mmCIF file of C-alpha atoms and ligand atoms in Angstrom:
data_model
loop_
_atom_site.group_PDB
_atom_site.id
_atom_site.type_symbol
_atom_site.label_atom_id
_atom_site.label_comp_id
_atom_site.label_asym_id
_atom_site.label_seq_id
_atom_site.Cartn_x
_atom_site.Cartn_y
_atom_site.Cartn_z
ATOM 1 C CA MET N 1309 6.518 -16.297 -23.273
ATOM 2 C CA SER N 1310 8.293 -13.016 -22.689
ATOM 3 C CA ASP N 1311 10.208 -12.574 -19.410
ATOM 4 C CA ALA N 1312 8.040 -9.583 -18.708
ATOM 5 C CA LEU N 1313 5.013 -11.843 -18.388
ATOM 6 C CA ASP N 1314 4.359 -13.846 -15.263
ATOM 7 C CA SER N 1315 1.281 -15.915 -14.509
ATOM 8 C CA LEU N 1316 -0.363 -17.985 -11.808
ATOM 9 C CA LEU N 1317 -3.494 -20.077 -11.574
ATOM 10 C CA SER N 1318 -6.308 -18.781 -9.458
ATOM 11 C CA GLU N 1319 -9.615 -20.448 -8.735
ATOM 12 C CA MET N 1320 -12.582 -18.673 -7.257
ATOM 13 C CA GLN N 1321 -16.326 -18.764 -6.952
ATOM 14 C CA VAL N 1322 -17.978 -16.475 -9.507
ATOM 15 C CA TYR N 1323 -21.069 -14.733 -8.131
ATOM 16 C CA TYR N 1324 -23.921 -13.361 -10.223
ATOM 17 C CA THR N 1325 -26.366 -11.271 -8.214
ATOM 18 C CA TRP N 1326 -29.566 -11.528 -10.253
ATOM 19 C CA ASN N 1327 -31.838 -9.613 -7.928
ATOM 20 C CA TYR N 1328 -29.635 -6.478 -8.025
ATOM 21 C CA LYS N 1329 -30.775 -5.722 -4.514
ATOM 22 C CA SER N 1330 -28.333 -3.643 -2.527
ATOM 23 C CA VAL N 1331 -28.318 -3.733 1.251
ATOM 24 C CA SER N 1332 -25.422 -1.520 2.303
ATOM 25 C CA SER N 1333 -26.127 2.191 2.212
ATOM 26 C CA SER N 1334 -22.526 2.882 3.278
ATOM 27 C CA LEU N 1335 -21.227 1.074 0.193
ATOM 28 C CA ASN N 1336 -23.699 2.926 -1.995
ATOM 29 C CA SER N 1337 -22.468 6.285 -0.664
ATOM 30 C CA LEU N 1338 -18.890 5.183 -1.240
ATOM 31 C CA TYR N 1339 -19.800 4.231 -4.808
ATOM 32 C CA GLU N 1340 -21.276 7.715 -5.369
ATOM 33 C CA LYS N 1341 -18.097 9.219 -3.930
ATOM 34 C CA GLY N 1342 -15.975 6.952 -6.153
ATOM 35 C CA LYS N 1343 -17.810 8.093 -9.280
ATOM 36 C CA LYS N 1344 -17.661 11.761 -8.322
ATOM 37 C CA GLU N 1345 -13.962 11.742 -7.495
ATOM 38 C CA GLN N 1346 -12.627 10.183 -10.703
ATOM 39 C CA TRP N 1347 -9.746 12.163 -12.229
ATOM 40 C CA ASN N 1348 -8.022 12.035 -15.572
ATOM 41 C CA SER N 1349 -4.309 11.522 -15.092
ATOM 42 C CA SER N 1350 -3.440 13.183 -18.401
ATOM 43 C CA GLN N 1351 -5.211 16.398 -17.424
ATOM 44 C CA ALA N 1352 -5.058 16.529 -13.635
ATOM 45 C CA LEU N 1353 -1.261 16.368 -13.578
ATOM 46 C CA ASP N 1354 1.168 18.728 -15.269
ATOM 47 C CA TRP N 1355 3.442 16.260 -17.060
ATOM 48 C CA LYS N 1356 5.298 19.114 -18.778
ATOM 49 C CA LEU N 1357 6.986 20.032 -15.501
ATOM 50 C CA ASP N 1358 10.740 19.450 -15.563
ATOM 51 C CA VAL N 1359 11.832 17.065 -12.842
ATOM 52 C CA ASP N 1360 15.440 16.633 -11.756
ATOM 53 C CA PRO N 1361 15.501 13.561 -9.493
ATOM 54 C CA GLU N 1362 18.986 14.532 -8.297
ATOM 55 C CA ASN N 1363 17.906 17.942 -7.054
ATOM 56 C CA LEU N 1364 18.366 17.620 -3.304
ATOM 57 C CA GLU N 1365 16.024 20.493 -2.546
ATOM 58 C CA LYS N 1366 13.145 18.614 -4.158
ATOM 59 C CA PHE N 1367 14.308 15.116 -3.170
ATOM 60 C CA PRO N 1368 15.959 15.821 0.204
ATOM 61 C CA GLU N 1369 18.779 13.744 1.658
ATOM 62 C CA THR N 1370 16.507 12.875 4.556
ATOM 63 C CA SER N 1371 14.469 10.745 2.135
ATOM 64 C CA ALA N 1372 17.365 8.267 1.935
ATOM 65 C CA ILE N 1373 17.106 5.322 4.311
ATOM 66 C CA LEU N 1374 20.838 5.518 5.007
ATOM 67 C CA TYR N 1375 20.795 9.227 5.838
ATOM 68 C CA GLY N 1376 22.725 9.836 9.045
ATOM 69 C CA SER N 1377 24.240 6.336 9.187
ATOM 70 C CA ASP N 1378 27.972 5.561 9.351
ATOM 71 C CA ILE N 1379 27.795 4.377 5.742
ATOM 72 C CA TRP N 1380 26.273 7.714 4.774
ATOM 73 C CA GLN N 1381 29.080 9.624 6.515
ATOM 74 C CA ARG N 1382 31.665 7.630 4.559
ATOM 75 C CA MET N 1383 30.129 8.623 1.196
ATOM 76 C CA ASN N 1384 31.093 11.673 -0.847
ATOM 77 C CA LYS N 1385 28.419 14.097 -2.059
ATOM 78 C CA LYS N 1386 28.082 12.365 -5.442
ATOM 79 C CA GLU N 1387 27.529 8.973 -3.800
ATOM 80 C CA GLN N 1388 24.996 10.445 -1.389
ATOM 81 C CA THR N 1389 23.078 11.990 -4.288
ATOM 82 C CA GLU N 1390 23.098 8.638 -6.098
ATOM 83 C CA CYS N 1391 21.793 7.008 -2.939
ATOM 84 C CA VAL N 1392 18.892 9.489 -2.727
ATOM 85 C CA TYR N 1393 18.161 8.929 -6.422
ATOM 86 C CA GLU N 1394 18.102 5.125 -6.136
ATOM 87 C CA ASN N 1395 15.966 5.379 -3.013
ATOM 88 C CA THR N 1396 13.377 7.390 -4.922
ATOM 89 C CA ALA N 1397 13.351 4.872 -7.793
ATOM 90 C CA TRP N 1398 13.141 1.906 -5.409
ATOM 91 C CA ARG N 1399 10.271 3.379 -3.397
ATOM 92 C CA LEU N 1400 8.220 4.403 -6.402
ATOM 93 C CA SER N 1401 8.851 1.011 -8.069
ATOM 94 C CA ASN N 1402 7.413 -0.748 -5.025
ATOM 95 C CA PHE N 1403 4.357 1.473 -5.289
ATOM 96 C CA LEU N 1404 4.055 0.711 -8.990
ATOM 97 C CA HIS N 1405 4.139 -3.071 -8.476
ATOM 98 C CA GLY N 1406 1.812 -2.886 -5.474
ATOM 99 C CA GLU N 1407 -0.628 -0.897 -7.620
ATOM 100 C CA GLN N 1408 -0.593 -3.612 -10.259
ATOM 101 C CA GLY N 1409 -1.413 -6.151 -7.539
ATOM 102 C CA ALA N 1410 -4.291 -3.904 -6.436
ATOM 103 C CA LEU N 1411 -5.558 -3.664 -10.014
ATOM 104 C CA LEU N 1412 -5.625 -7.448 -10.409
ATOM 105 C CA SER N 1413 -7.078 -8.262 -7.014
ATOM 106 C CA THR N 1414 -9.824 -5.634 -7.293
ATOM 107 C CA ALA N 1415 -10.772 -6.998 -10.705
ATOM 108 C CA GLN N 1416 -11.064 -10.435 -9.037
ATOM 109 C CA LEU N 1417 -13.202 -8.945 -6.265
ATOM 110 C CA VAL N 1418 -15.750 -7.671 -8.773
ATOM 111 C CA VAL N 1419 -16.112 -11.275 -9.922
ATOM 112 C CA CYS N 1420 -16.161 -13.128 -6.601
ATOM 113 C CA VAL N 1421 -17.829 -10.805 -4.095
ATOM 114 C CA PRO N 1422 -21.465 -11.867 -3.509
ATOM 115 C CA PHE N 1423 -23.150 -8.436 -3.250
ATOM 116 C CA ILE N 1424 -24.004 -6.063 -6.038
ATOM 117 C CA GLU N 1425 -23.043 -2.762 -4.396
ATOM 118 C CA ALA N 1426 -19.528 -4.120 -3.784
ATOM 119 C CA LYS N 1427 -19.311 -5.057 -7.467
ATOM 120 C CA PHE N 1428 -20.351 -1.497 -8.372
ATOM 121 C CA TYR N 1429 -17.851 0.102 -6.035
ATOM 122 C CA GLY N 1430 -15.159 -2.418 -7.052
ATOM 123 C CA ALA N 1431 -15.621 -1.362 -10.665
ATOM 124 C CA THR N 1432 -14.699 2.228 -9.768
ATOM 125 C CA GLN N 1433 -11.700 0.946 -7.878
ATOM 126 C CA VAL N 1434 -10.486 -1.069 -10.875
ATOM 127 C CA MET N 1435 -10.464 2.222 -12.797
ATOM 128 C CA ASP N 1436 -8.625 3.937 -9.922
ATOM 129 C CA GLU N 1437 -5.940 1.245 -9.747
ATOM 130 C CA GLY N 1438 -5.443 1.254 -13.518
ATOM 131 C CA ARG N 1439 -4.812 4.984 -13.268
ATOM 132 C CA HIS N 1440 -2.398 4.498 -10.352
ATOM 133 C CA VAL N 1441 -0.343 1.960 -12.287
ATOM 134 C CA GLU N 1442 -0.308 4.341 -15.243
ATOM 135 C CA VAL N 1443 0.898 7.397 -13.287
ATOM 136 C CA PHE N 1444 3.588 5.642 -11.242
ATOM 137 C CA HIS N 1445 4.921 4.016 -14.405
ATOM 138 C CA ARG N 1446 4.854 7.276 -16.294
ATOM 139 C CA TYR N 1447 6.581 9.203 -13.497
ATOM 140 C CA LEU N 1448 9.274 6.548 -13.113
ATOM 141 C CA HIS N 1449 9.976 6.356 -16.823
ATOM 142 C CA GLU N 1450 9.574 9.975 -17.891
ATOM 143 C CA LYS N 1451 10.915 11.714 -14.815
ATOM 144 C CA VAL N 1452 13.105 9.366 -12.774
ATOM 145 C CA GLY N 1453 14.600 7.237 -15.533
ATOM 146 C CA THR N 1454 15.146 3.925 -13.749
ATOM 147 C CA ASP N 1455 13.133 1.325 -11.883
ATOM 148 C CA TYR N 1456 13.349 -1.830 -9.791
ATOM 149 C CA PRO N 1457 11.744 -5.243 -10.301
ATOM 150 C CA VAL N 1458 9.081 -6.369 -7.864
ATOM 151 C CA ASN N 1459 10.401 -7.207 -4.403
ATOM 152 C CA LYS N 1460 10.091 -10.916 -3.557
ATOM 153 C CA ASP N 1461 8.159 -10.453 -0.308
ATOM 154 C CA LEU N 1462 5.691 -8.099 -1.928
ATOM 155 C CA LYS N 1463 5.286 -10.590 -4.805
ATOM 156 C CA ALA N 1464 4.733 -13.426 -2.305
ATOM 157 C CA LEU N 1465 1.927 -11.505 -0.633
ATOM 158 C CA LEU N 1466 0.350 -10.493 -3.950
ATOM 159 C CA ASP N 1467 0.448 -14.137 -5.120
ATOM 160 C CA LEU N 1468 -1.185 -15.257 -1.893
ATOM 161 C CA ILE N 1469 -4.005 -12.742 -2.262
ATOM 162 C CA LEU N 1470 -4.575 -13.437 -5.944
ATOM 163 C CA LYS N 1471 -4.556 -17.235 -5.592
ATOM 164 C CA ASP N 1472 -6.847 -17.476 -2.590
ATOM 165 C CA GLY N 1473 -10.436 -18.041 -3.734
ATOM 166 C CA ARG N 1474 -12.016 -16.542 -0.608
ATOM 167 C CA TRP N 1475 -13.245 -13.019 -1.335
ATOM 168 C CA ASP N 1476 -12.837 -11.814 2.219
ATOM 169 C CA LEU N 1477 -9.123 -12.668 2.227
ATOM 170 C CA LYS N 1478 -8.638 -10.610 -0.911
ATOM 171 C CA TYR N 1479 -10.188 -7.690 0.929
ATOM 172 C CA LEU N 1480 -8.177 -8.316 4.059
ATOM 173 C CA GLY N 1481 -4.818 -8.691 2.288
ATOM 174 C CA MET N 1482 -5.238 -5.942 -0.255
ATOM 175 C CA GLN N 1483 -7.711 -3.366 1.020
ATOM 176 C CA ILE N 1484 -6.811 -3.517 4.689
ATOM 177 C CA ILE N 1485 -3.124 -4.456 4.837
ATOM 178 C CA ILE N 1486 -1.437 -3.364 1.587
ATOM 179 C CA GLU N 1487 -3.599 -0.316 0.963
ATOM 180 C CA GLY N 1488 -3.503 0.687 4.635
ATOM 181 C CA LEU N 1489 0.269 0.570 4.498
ATOM 182 C CA ALA N 1490 0.356 2.478 1.221
ATOM 183 C CA LEU N 1491 -1.864 5.199 2.639
ATOM 184 C CA ALA N 1492 0.388 5.759 5.655
ATOM 185 C CA SER N 1493 3.477 5.578 3.488
ATOM 186 C CA ILE N 1494 2.168 8.172 1.018
ATOM 187 C CA ARG N 1495 1.393 10.495 3.887
ATOM 188 C CA VAL N 1496 5.008 10.241 5.121
ATOM 189 C CA LEU N 1497 6.453 10.638 1.608
ATOM 190 C CA ARG N 1498 4.432 13.772 1.020
ATOM 191 C CA SER N 1499 5.998 15.303 4.097
ATOM 192 C CA ILE N 1500 9.509 14.509 2.787
ATOM 193 C CA TYR N 1501 9.508 15.046 -0.979
ATOM 194 C CA LYS N 1502 9.164 18.622 -2.240
ATOM 195 C CA GLU N 1503 8.763 17.925 -5.961
ATOM 196 C CA PRO N 1504 5.408 19.417 -7.099
ATOM 197 C CA LEU N 1505 4.445 16.833 -9.746
ATOM 198 C CA LEU N 1506 5.138 13.924 -7.402
ATOM 199 C CA ASP N 1507 3.327 15.664 -4.562
ATOM 200 C CA ASN N 1508 0.273 16.254 -6.705
ATOM 201 C CA LEU N 1509 0.312 12.692 -7.960
ATOM 202 C CA LEU N 1510 0.552 11.321 -4.419
ATOM 203 C CA ARG N 1511 -2.190 13.640 -3.194
ATOM 204 C CA LEU N 1512 -4.620 12.410 -5.831
ATOM 205 C CA ILE N 1513 -3.724 8.774 -5.231
ATOM 206 C CA MET N 1514 -4.104 9.200 -1.486
ATOM 207 C CA GLN N 1515 -7.626 10.484 -1.975
ATOM 208 C CA ASP N 1516 -8.488 7.283 -3.896
ATOM 209 C CA GLU N 1517 -6.692 4.948 -1.488
ATOM 210 C CA ALA N 1518 -8.595 6.313 1.492
ATOM 211 C CA ARG N 1519 -11.825 5.178 -0.189
ATOM 212 C CA HIS N 1520 -10.305 1.784 -0.971
ATOM 213 C CA VAL N 1521 -9.427 1.059 2.642
ATOM 214 C CA ALA N 1522 -12.909 2.169 3.729
ATOM 215 C CA PHE N 1523 -14.347 -0.194 1.071
ATOM 216 C CA GLY N 1524 -12.577 -3.142 2.712
ATOM 217 C CA LEU N 1525 -13.668 -2.144 6.168
ATOM 218 C CA ILE N 1526 -17.330 -1.639 5.296
ATOM 219 C CA SER N 1527 -17.515 -4.849 3.236
ATOM 220 C CA LEU N 1528 -15.886 -7.031 5.878
ATOM 221 C CA GLY N 1529 -17.561 -5.491 8.943
ATOM 222 C CA ASP N 1530 -20.775 -7.519 9.053
ATOM 223 C CA PHE N 1531 -19.271 -10.636 7.496
ATOM 224 C CA TYR N 1532 -16.578 -10.891 10.177
ATOM 225 C CA LYS N 1533 -19.175 -10.605 12.948
ATOM 226 C CA GLN N 1534 -20.626 -13.990 12.025
ATOM 227 C CA LEU N 1535 -17.384 -15.996 11.595
ATOM 228 C CA SER N 1536 -16.744 -19.031 13.800
ATOM 229 C CA GLU N 1537 -13.862 -18.700 16.263
ATOM 230 C CA ASN N 1538 -11.657 -20.873 14.038
ATOM 231 C CA GLU N 1539 -12.409 -18.835 10.952
ATOM 232 C CA ARG N 1540 -11.781 -15.621 12.872
ATOM 233 C CA ARG N 1541 -8.409 -16.887 14.144
ATOM 234 C CA GLU N 1542 -7.402 -17.864 10.644
ATOM 235 C CA ARG N 1543 -8.066 -14.289 9.440
ATOM 236 C CA GLU N 1544 -6.223 -12.901 12.422
ATOM 237 C CA ASP N 1545 -3.142 -15.009 11.623
ATOM 238 C CA PHE N 1546 -3.330 -14.140 7.938
ATOM 239 C CA ALA N 1547 -3.398 -10.411 8.752
ATOM 240 C CA TYR N 1548 -0.434 -10.716 11.097
ATOM 241 C CA GLU N 1549 1.650 -12.718 8.589
ATOM 242 C CA ALA N 1550 0.825 -10.177 5.888
ATOM 243 C CA CYS N 1551 1.975 -7.353 8.175
ATOM 244 C CA ILE N 1552 5.286 -9.133 8.808
ATOM 245 C CA LEU N 1553 5.847 -9.702 5.086
ATOM 246 C CA MET N 1554 5.163 -6.056 4.382
ATOM 247 C CA ARG N 1555 7.415 -4.875 7.186
ATOM 248 C CA ASP N 1556 10.291 -7.070 6.055
ATOM 249 C CA ARG N 1557 10.040 -6.039 2.442
ATOM 250 C CA LEU N 1558 11.217 -2.628 3.514
ATOM 251 C CA ASP N 1559 14.839 -3.635 4.019
ATOM 252 C CA GLY N 1560 16.023 -2.219 0.654
ATOM 253 C CA ARG N 1561 18.250 -5.199 -0.198
ATOM 254 C CA GLU N 1562 17.831 -4.788 -3.995
ATOM 255 C CA MET N 1563 18.926 -1.166 -3.705
ATOM 256 C CA TRP N 1564 22.014 -1.847 -1.601
ATOM 257 C CA GLU N 1565 23.081 -4.517 -4.062
ATOM 258 C CA LYS N 1566 22.658 -2.181 -7.028
ATOM 259 C CA LEU N 1567 24.615 0.581 -5.274
ATOM 260 C CA GLY N 1568 27.422 -1.852 -4.388
ATOM 261 C CA LEU N 1569 27.080 -1.028 -0.686
ATOM 262 C CA PRO N 1570 27.691 -3.463 2.197
ATOM 263 C CA VAL N 1571 24.261 -5.128 2.229
ATOM 264 C CA LYS N 1572 24.433 -6.479 5.776
ATOM 265 C CA GLU N 1573 25.418 -3.142 7.259
ATOM 266 C CA CYS N 1574 22.725 -1.307 5.301
ATOM 267 C CA ILE N 1575 20.029 -3.745 6.442
ATOM 268 C CA GLU N 1576 21.303 -3.476 9.994
ATOM 269 C CA HIS N 1577 20.859 0.303 9.819
ATOM 270 C CA ASN N 1578 17.450 -0.085 8.211
ATOM 271 C CA ASN N 1579 16.294 -2.480 10.923
ATOM 272 C CA ASN N 1580 17.769 -0.812 13.953
ATOM 273 C CA SER N 1581 18.116 2.938 13.499
ATOM 274 C CA ILE N 1582 15.648 4.900 15.587
ATOM 275 C CA ILE N 1583 14.424 6.909 12.616
ATOM 276 C CA MET N 1584 13.678 3.830 10.508
ATOM 277 C CA ARG N 1585 11.988 2.060 13.413
ATOM 278 C CA GLU N 1586 9.736 5.057 13.894
ATOM 279 C CA PHE N 1587 9.077 5.234 10.160
ATOM 280 C CA ARG N 1588 8.092 1.548 10.063
ATOM 281 C CA GLN N 1589 5.806 1.949 13.038
ATOM 282 C CA ILE N 1590 4.000 4.878 11.427
ATOM 283 C CA LEU N 1591 3.329 2.650 8.414
ATOM 284 C CA PHE N 1592 0.986 0.625 10.600
ATOM 285 C CA SER N 1593 -0.982 3.629 11.837
ATOM 286 C CA HIS N 1594 -3.912 2.873 9.513
ATOM 287 C CA ILE N 1595 -3.787 -0.908 9.657
ATOM 288 C CA ILE N 1596 -4.009 -1.378 13.431
ATOM 289 C CA PRO N 1597 -7.232 0.613 14.135
ATOM 290 C CA ASN N 1598 -8.824 -1.117 11.139
ATOM 291 C CA LEU N 1599 -7.868 -4.595 12.379
ATOM 292 C CA LYS N 1600 -9.301 -3.679 15.772
ATOM 293 C CA LYS N 1601 -12.546 -2.571 14.144
ATOM 294 C CA LEU N 1602 -12.699 -5.937 12.337
ATOM 295 C CA ASN N 1603 -12.241 -7.798 15.623
ATOM 296 C CA LEU N 1604 -8.850 -9.150 14.508
ATOM 297 C CA LEU N 1605 -6.849 -7.838 17.441
ATOM 298 C CA SER N 1606 -7.694 -10.382 20.138
ATOM 299 C CA GLU N 1607 -5.777 -10.976 23.383
ATOM 300 C CA ARG N 1608 -4.162 -13.974 21.662
ATOM 301 C CA ILE N 1609 -2.554 -11.910 18.856
ATOM 302 C CA ARG N 1610 -1.913 -8.627 20.687
ATOM 303 C CA PRO N 1611 1.509 -9.599 22.123
ATOM 304 C CA ARG N 1612 2.814 -10.100 18.571
ATOM 305 C CA TYR N 1613 1.762 -6.605 17.515
ATOM 306 C CA GLU N 1614 3.042 -5.290 20.828
ATOM 307 C CA GLU N 1615 6.448 -6.714 19.906
ATOM 308 C CA MET N 1616 6.275 -4.814 16.617
ATOM 309 C CA GLY N 1617 5.645 -1.631 18.624
ATOM 310 C CA VAL N 1618 2.478 -0.767 16.694
ATOM 311 C CA LEU N 1619 -0.290 -1.111 19.292
ATOM 312 C CA VAL N 1620 0.030 2.612 20.049
ATOM 313 C CA PHE N 1621 -2.149 3.173 16.984
ATOM 314 C CA GLU N 1622 -5.056 1.033 18.116
ATOM 315 C CA ASN N 1623 -7.184 4.001 19.152
ATOM 316 C CA ASN N 1624 -6.591 6.025 15.980
ATOM 317 C CA LEU N 1625 -9.635 6.672 13.822
ATOM 318 C CA SER N 1626 -10.566 3.733 11.589
ATOM 319 C CA SER N 1627 -10.546 4.477 7.851
ATOM 320 C CA GLU N 1628 -14.339 4.480 7.811
ATOM 321 C CA GLN N 1629 -14.412 7.172 10.502
ATOM 322 C CA GLU N 1630 -11.649 9.121 8.754
ATOM 323 C CA ILE N 1631 -13.396 9.183 5.431
ATOM 324 C CA ALA N 1632 -16.674 10.137 7.107
ATOM 325 C CA SER N 1633 -14.959 13.141 8.659
ATOM 326 C CA SER N 1634 -12.950 13.762 5.456
ATOM 327 C CA ASN N 1635 -9.865 13.733 7.583
ATOM 328 C CA VAL N 1636 -7.733 11.742 5.208
ATOM 329 C CA ILE N 1637 -6.801 14.209 2.535
ATOM 330 C CA ASN N 1638 -4.806 17.326 3.154
HETATM 331 FE FE1 FE2 I 2294 -3.948 2.238 -5.823
HETATM 332 FE FE1 FE2 I 2295 -6.095 1.155 -3.903
#
C-alpha cells in the first residue's frame, strides 16, 4: 500500500428509509438552499490570477503567528517573509485535511442517519466537501507550492468521528465542532489576507460551511431533547474534549520544526501572547452558542469553558439563527 493511503475500520448502522417521509421542514429548506447555492470551482474562481505567496501586501506579516514576538524581532526580512509563507501553507494544509475529514464523515452520515431529508441534504454536502478539498488542494499546489501533512491532533479527532458508529456523534464532532471552528477561522483569515483568489475561495467556502453547521444544529436539536442524562453528559464531554483537541492543534509545531526555529519558544508565544489568545477565543465564537442551543453547556461543564475564556460567546446567534437572517456571509 502506498504511504499516501491510510485506512481505518469503521462500523455503523446502515439506515434505509423506505417510506421516504420527511418530517423536518427546516431541513427541507436547507436542502433547497444547498441545491441552489452549488458552485463550480473551475468557473467561479479565476485560477489564471497570478499569486505571489511572498508578497507581503497580499499576505501581510500580521498573518504570521510569530509576528511581534521576540523571535520575530530577531529575524531578518527574508526570514520573516519565509515565516509568513510557511504560515500560509500550514494553515491552508490544515484546512485541506479537515475538508477531507468532512468529505468522509458526511458520506458516512448519508448512510447512517435515520431520516430521509438528512440524507438528501447530506448528499449536497458531500458535493460541497469534495469541492472544498479540490480547491484547497489546487490553491496549495498551483499557487503556494508547498504543503504540510495532517496534524496529529486533527487526525486523532477525525479518526474518532469516522470510527464512531453513532450518527449523532458524527454530527457533533464534524458539523458542530470542526465546521464551527472552520467558519470562525475563515472569517478571521478573510480579514487578514488580501489576495483576491484566496479571498474569493474562502468566501464561497464560508457560504457552504454556514449551511453545514446549521445542518448539524437542526438535525441534532430534537434528538438531543430526548437523551437520558447519562447520554447527554457523554455528548457534553465529547464536545469539550473535541474543543480541547482543536485548540491544541493550533500550536504550529510542524511549522516551527520545518523553519528550524526554537520550538518551545514558538509554542510559548503561540500559547501565551495576547493576540494569539484572542485569536483562539474567537475561533470558538460559533461553537459555544451552538453547544448552548443543543443543551450541552450545563452548570457541570461551564467552568471548563470558562477556563478557556470562551463563554463570552454564549449569547451570540446560533448558526441556525444566523443562516435564517443571512448574517453569515459578507
Ligand atoms: Fe468544507
Ligand atoms: Fe463543511
